[in-house]
Amino acid sequence: MSPEILLKYPHGIKWSSPVVILLDRDGNRSFGFRFKICQSRNPDDWYTLVSEVSSAPAKDKLNAGDYIRSLNGKSPETPQEAEQLMYSLENLDSLRVIVQRPQDILSKYKRCILKKQGRDRTKTVSCRGVSMQKSDLNVYIDDIPPSLYDRLCTDLQIQMPRENDWKLLGELILRLTTRDVERYKTKTNPADCLLRDLRNEKGFTVPRLINFLRKMEREDIISPLQEWLDSEQK
């Protein structure tokens, strides 16, 4: 085996030996599968499962319920890391997946996965053929309460001495050009326009927004957002 860091075993399941799967995008630019982030009995332990196989090239190579140990040598250990990894795979034409399979995949465990998916509310993020289904641990800009959203816009736009932090945020996330910045400046509320544009970014979540704000050292903005996000995850 290659020296990838492998995830911890989910509790209570017997797994096969690791299997290396090589996938190339098909004519539709798809790898043909989705994966799901799951939490073990230990709240600090997360693992990744194949949740759906839809088409070639994953068809006949991956199965729903396969335990993903590594994607191109990387092993996400939190939902946020999994989301970041998914976006890093966006422009790749090939994918190396290391999986282990439940020994009873055709019976008890597979039915358990399908039953759980039917019960849980999930959101799906797609990225050029690789999709990730996540529980409500990840929430989106549209989910932010109006009062908190207005405060976020205000803090990004007019709080001194960082009245242009909306511009920095846009440069970090949307790679705004000088012309883009000038266009935003003509708006009554540039920060609101920026956040509205971020809604059109596939899978852009509040945790990702918080990560960018942390790079900007805006703990004053992060604090109320994080407090609200924590309440949503309970």
Coordinates of C-alpha atoms in Angstrom, one line a residue:
M1 CA 0.0 0.0 0.0
S2 CA 1.0 3.6 -0.6
P3 CA 1.7 5.7 2.6
E4 CA -1.7 7.6 2.7
I5 CA -3.0 8.5 6.1
L6 CA -6.0 6.3 6.6
L7 CA -9.2 7.1 8.5
K8 CA -10.1 5.3 11.7
Y9 CA -12.4 2.3 11.4
P10 CA -16.1 3.0 12.1
H11 CA -17.2 1.1 15.1
G12 CA -19.0 -2.3 15.0
I13 CA -18.3 -3.1 11.3
K14 CA -16.0 -5.7 9.8
W15 CA -14.2 -4.5 6.7
S16 CA -12.4 -6.2 3.8
S17 CA -8.7 -5.5 3.0
P18 CA -8.1 -2.1 1.2
V19 CA -8.8 -2.1 -2.5
V20 CA -7.3 0.5 -4.9
I21 CA -9.8 1.8 -7.5
L22 CA -8.7 4.0 -10.5
L23 CA -11.3 6.1 -12.2
D24 CA -11.2 8.3 -15.3
R25 CA -13.9 10.8 -16.1
D26 CA -16.3 9.7 -18.8
G27 CA -17.7 11.7 -21.7
N28 CA -20.1 13.5 -19.4
R29 CA -17.2 14.6 -17.2
S30 CA -18.4 12.5 -14.4
F31 CA -16.8 10.0 -12.0
G32 CA -20.3 8.6 -11.4
F33 CA -20.5 8.4 -7.6
R34 CA -21.4 10.3 -4.5
F35 CA -20.0 10.1 -1.0
K36 CA -21.4 10.9 2.4
I37 CA -19.7 12.0 5.6
C38 CA -20.7 10.0 8.7
Q39 CA -20.1 10.3 12.4
S40 CA -19.0 7.4 14.5
R41 CA -20.0 6.8 18.2
N42 CA -17.1 9.0 19.1
P43 CA -18.2 12.6 18.3
D44 CA -14.7 13.5 17.2
D45 CA -14.4 10.6 14.7
W46 CA -15.8 11.0 11.1
Y47 CA -15.6 8.7 8.2
T48 CA -16.5 8.7 4.5
L49 CA -18.8 6.2 2.7
V50 CA -19.9 5.9 -0.9
S51 CA -23.5 6.7 -0.8
E52 CA -24.5 6.2 -4.4
V53 CA -23.1 4.8 -7.7
S54 CA -24.9 6.3 -10.6
S55 CA -22.9 5.6 -13.8
A56 CA -19.6 4.6 -15.4
P57 CA -16.8 4.8 -14.6
A58 CA -17.6 4.1 -11.0
K59 CA -20.2 1.5 -12.0
D60 CA -19.0 -2.1 -11.4
K61 CA -16.0 -0.6 -9.5
L62 CA -17.6 1.0 -6.4
N63 CA -20.6 0.0 -4.3
A64 CA -22.9 1.9 -2.0
G65 CA -21.5 1.5 1.5
D66 CA -17.8 1.3 0.5
Y67 CA -15.6 2.8 3.2
I68 CA -13.4 5.5 1.5
R69 CA -10.0 5.5 3.1
S70 CA -8.3 7.9 0.7
L71 CA -9.1 10.1 -2.4
N72 CA -5.9 10.8 -4.4
G73 CA -3.8 10.3 -1.3
K74 CA -5.9 12.5 1.0
S75 CA -8.2 11.4 3.8
P76 CA -10.8 14.0 5.2
E77 CA -11.5 13.7 8.9
T78 CA -14.2 16.4 9.2
P79 CA -17.1 17.5 6.9
Q80 CA -15.3 20.7 6.2
E81 CA -12.1 18.9 5.1
A82 CA -14.2 16.6 2.9
E83 CA -15.8 19.6 1.2
Q84 CA -12.5 21.2 0.6
L85 CA -11.1 18.0 -0.8
M86 CA -14.1 17.7 -3.1
Y87 CA -13.4 21.1 -4.6
S88 CA -9.7 20.2 -5.0
L89 CA -10.7 17.3 -7.2
E90 CA -12.8 19.6 -9.5
N91 CA -10.4 19.8 -12.4
L92 CA -8.8 16.4 -12.2
D93 CA -9.4 13.9 -15.0
S94 CA -8.5 10.8 -13.0
L95 CA -9.1 9.7 -9.4
R96 CA -7.4 7.1 -7.2
V97 CA -9.7 5.8 -4.5
I98 CA -8.8 3.4 -1.7
V99 CA -11.8 1.7 -0.3
Q100 CA -12.7 -1.1 2.1
R101 CA -16.0 -3.0 1.9
P102 CA -18.3 -4.2 4.6
Q103 CA -18.2 -8.0 4.6
D104 CA -22.0 -8.1 4.5
I105 CA -22.5 -5.3 2.0
L106 CA -25.3 -7.1 0.1
S107 CA -27.4 -7.5 3.2
K108 CA -27.7 -5.8 6.6
Y109 CA -25.3 -2.8 6.3
K110 CA -26.4 -1.7 2.9
R111 CA -30.0 -1.7 4.0
C112 CA -29.0 0.3 7.1
I113 CA -27.4 3.0 4.9
L114 CA -30.4 3.3 2.7
K115 CA -32.8 3.4 5.7
K116 CA -30.7 6.2 7.3
Q117 CA -30.6 8.2 4.1
G118 CA -34.4 8.1 3.9
R119 CA -34.7 9.3 7.5
D120 CA -32.1 12.1 7.5
R121 CA -32.5 15.5 5.9
T122 CA -29.6 15.9 3.6
K123 CA -28.1 18.5 1.2
T124 CA -26.2 17.5 -1.9
V125 CA -23.2 19.4 -3.3
S126 CA -22.2 18.5 -6.9
C127 CA -18.8 19.2 -8.4
R128 CA -18.2 18.1 -12.0
G129 CA -19.2 14.5 -11.4
V130 CA -18.3 14.0 -7.7
S131 CA -21.1 14.7 -5.3
M132 CA -21.2 14.8 -1.6
Q133 CA -24.3 14.3 0.5
K134 CA -24.1 16.0 3.9
S135 CA -26.4 16.3 6.8
D136 CA -27.5 19.7 8.2
L137 CA -24.1 20.2 9.8
N138 CA -23.4 22.3 6.8
V139 CA -25.7 25.3 6.3
Y140 CA -25.7 27.9 3.5
I141 CA -25.8 31.7 3.3
D142 CA -29.5 31.6 2.5
D143 CA -30.1 29.9 5.9
I144 CA -28.7 32.8 7.9
P145 CA -31.5 34.6 9.8
P146 CA -32.3 38.1 8.3
S147 CA -31.1 40.0 11.4
L148 CA -27.8 38.2 11.5
Y149 CA -27.4 38.6 7.7
D150 CA -28.0 42.4 7.9
R151 CA -25.4 42.6 10.7
L152 CA -22.9 40.6 8.6
C153 CA -23.4 43.0 5.6
T154 CA -22.9 46.0 7.9
D155 CA -19.8 44.7 9.5
L156 CA -18.2 43.8 6.2
Q157 CA -19.1 47.1 4.6
I158 CA -18.8 50.0 7.0
Q159 CA -17.1 48.9 10.2
M160 CA -14.0 51.1 10.7
P161 CA -11.1 50.8 10.0
R162 CA -11.9 47.9 7.7
E163 CA -14.6 49.4 5.6
N164 CA -13.3 47.5 2.5
D165 CA -13.3 44.0 4.0
W166 CA -16.1 43.0 1.6
K167 CA -13.6 43.7 -1.2
L168 CA -10.9 41.5 0.5
L169 CA -13.5 38.7 1.0
G170 CA -14.5 39.0 -2.7
E171 CA -10.9 38.8 -3.8
L172 CA -10.2 35.7 -1.7
I173 CA -13.3 33.8 -2.8
L174 CA -14.4 35.1 -6.2
R175 CA -11.0 36.4 -7.4
L176 CA -12.5 39.8 -8.1
T177 CA -10.7 41.9 -10.7
T178 CA -10.3 45.7 -10.5
R179 CA -13.3 46.1 -12.8
D180 CA -15.4 43.7 -10.6
V181 CA -14.5 45.8 -7.6
E182 CA -15.5 49.0 -9.3
R183 CA -18.8 47.4 -10.3
Y184 CA -19.6 46.5 -6.7
K185 CA -18.7 50.0 -5.5
T186 CA -21.5 51.4 -7.5
K187 CA -24.0 49.4 -5.5
T188 CA -25.8 50.8 -2.4
N189 CA -24.8 47.8 -0.4
P190 CA -21.7 46.1 -1.9
A191 CA -21.4 43.5 0.9
D192 CA -25.0 42.4 0.2
C193 CA -24.3 42.1 -3.5
L194 CA -21.2 40.1 -2.8
L195 CA -23.0 37.6 -0.5
R196 CA -25.8 37.2 -3.0
D197 CA -23.2 36.3 -5.6
L198 CA -21.6 33.8 -3.2
R199 CA -25.0 32.0 -3.1
N200 CA -24.5 31.1 -6.7
E201 CA -21.2 29.4 -5.9
K202 CA -22.0 25.6 -5.7
G203 CA -21.9 24.4 -2.2
F204 CA -20.6 27.6 -0.6
T205 CA -21.4 27.1 3.1
V206 CA -21.4 29.2 6.2
P207 CA -18.4 27.1 7.6
R208 CA -16.5 28.0 4.5
L209 CA -17.4 31.7 4.9
I210 CA -16.1 31.5 8.5
N211 CA -12.8 30.0 7.3
F212 CA -12.3 33.0 5.0
L213 CA -13.2 35.5 7.7
R214 CA -10.7 33.8 10.0
K215 CA -8.0 34.4 7.4
M216 CA -9.0 38.1 7.5
E217 CA -8.8 38.1 11.3
R218 CA -12.4 39.1 11.7
E219 CA -13.2 37.3 14.9
D220 CA -15.8 40.1 15.6
I221 CA -17.8 38.8 12.7
I222 CA -17.1 35.2 13.2
S223 CA -18.4 35.1 16.8
P224 CA -22.1 35.7 16.2
L225 CA -22.0 33.5 13.1
Q226 CA -20.3 30.7 14.9
E227 CA -22.7 31.0 17.8
W228 CA -25.7 30.7 15.5
L229 CA -24.1 27.8 13.5
D230 CA -23.5 25.9 16.8
S231 CA -27.1 26.3 17.7
E232 CA -28.2 24.9 14.3
Q233 CA -26.0 21.8 14.8
K234 CA -27.5 20.8 18.1

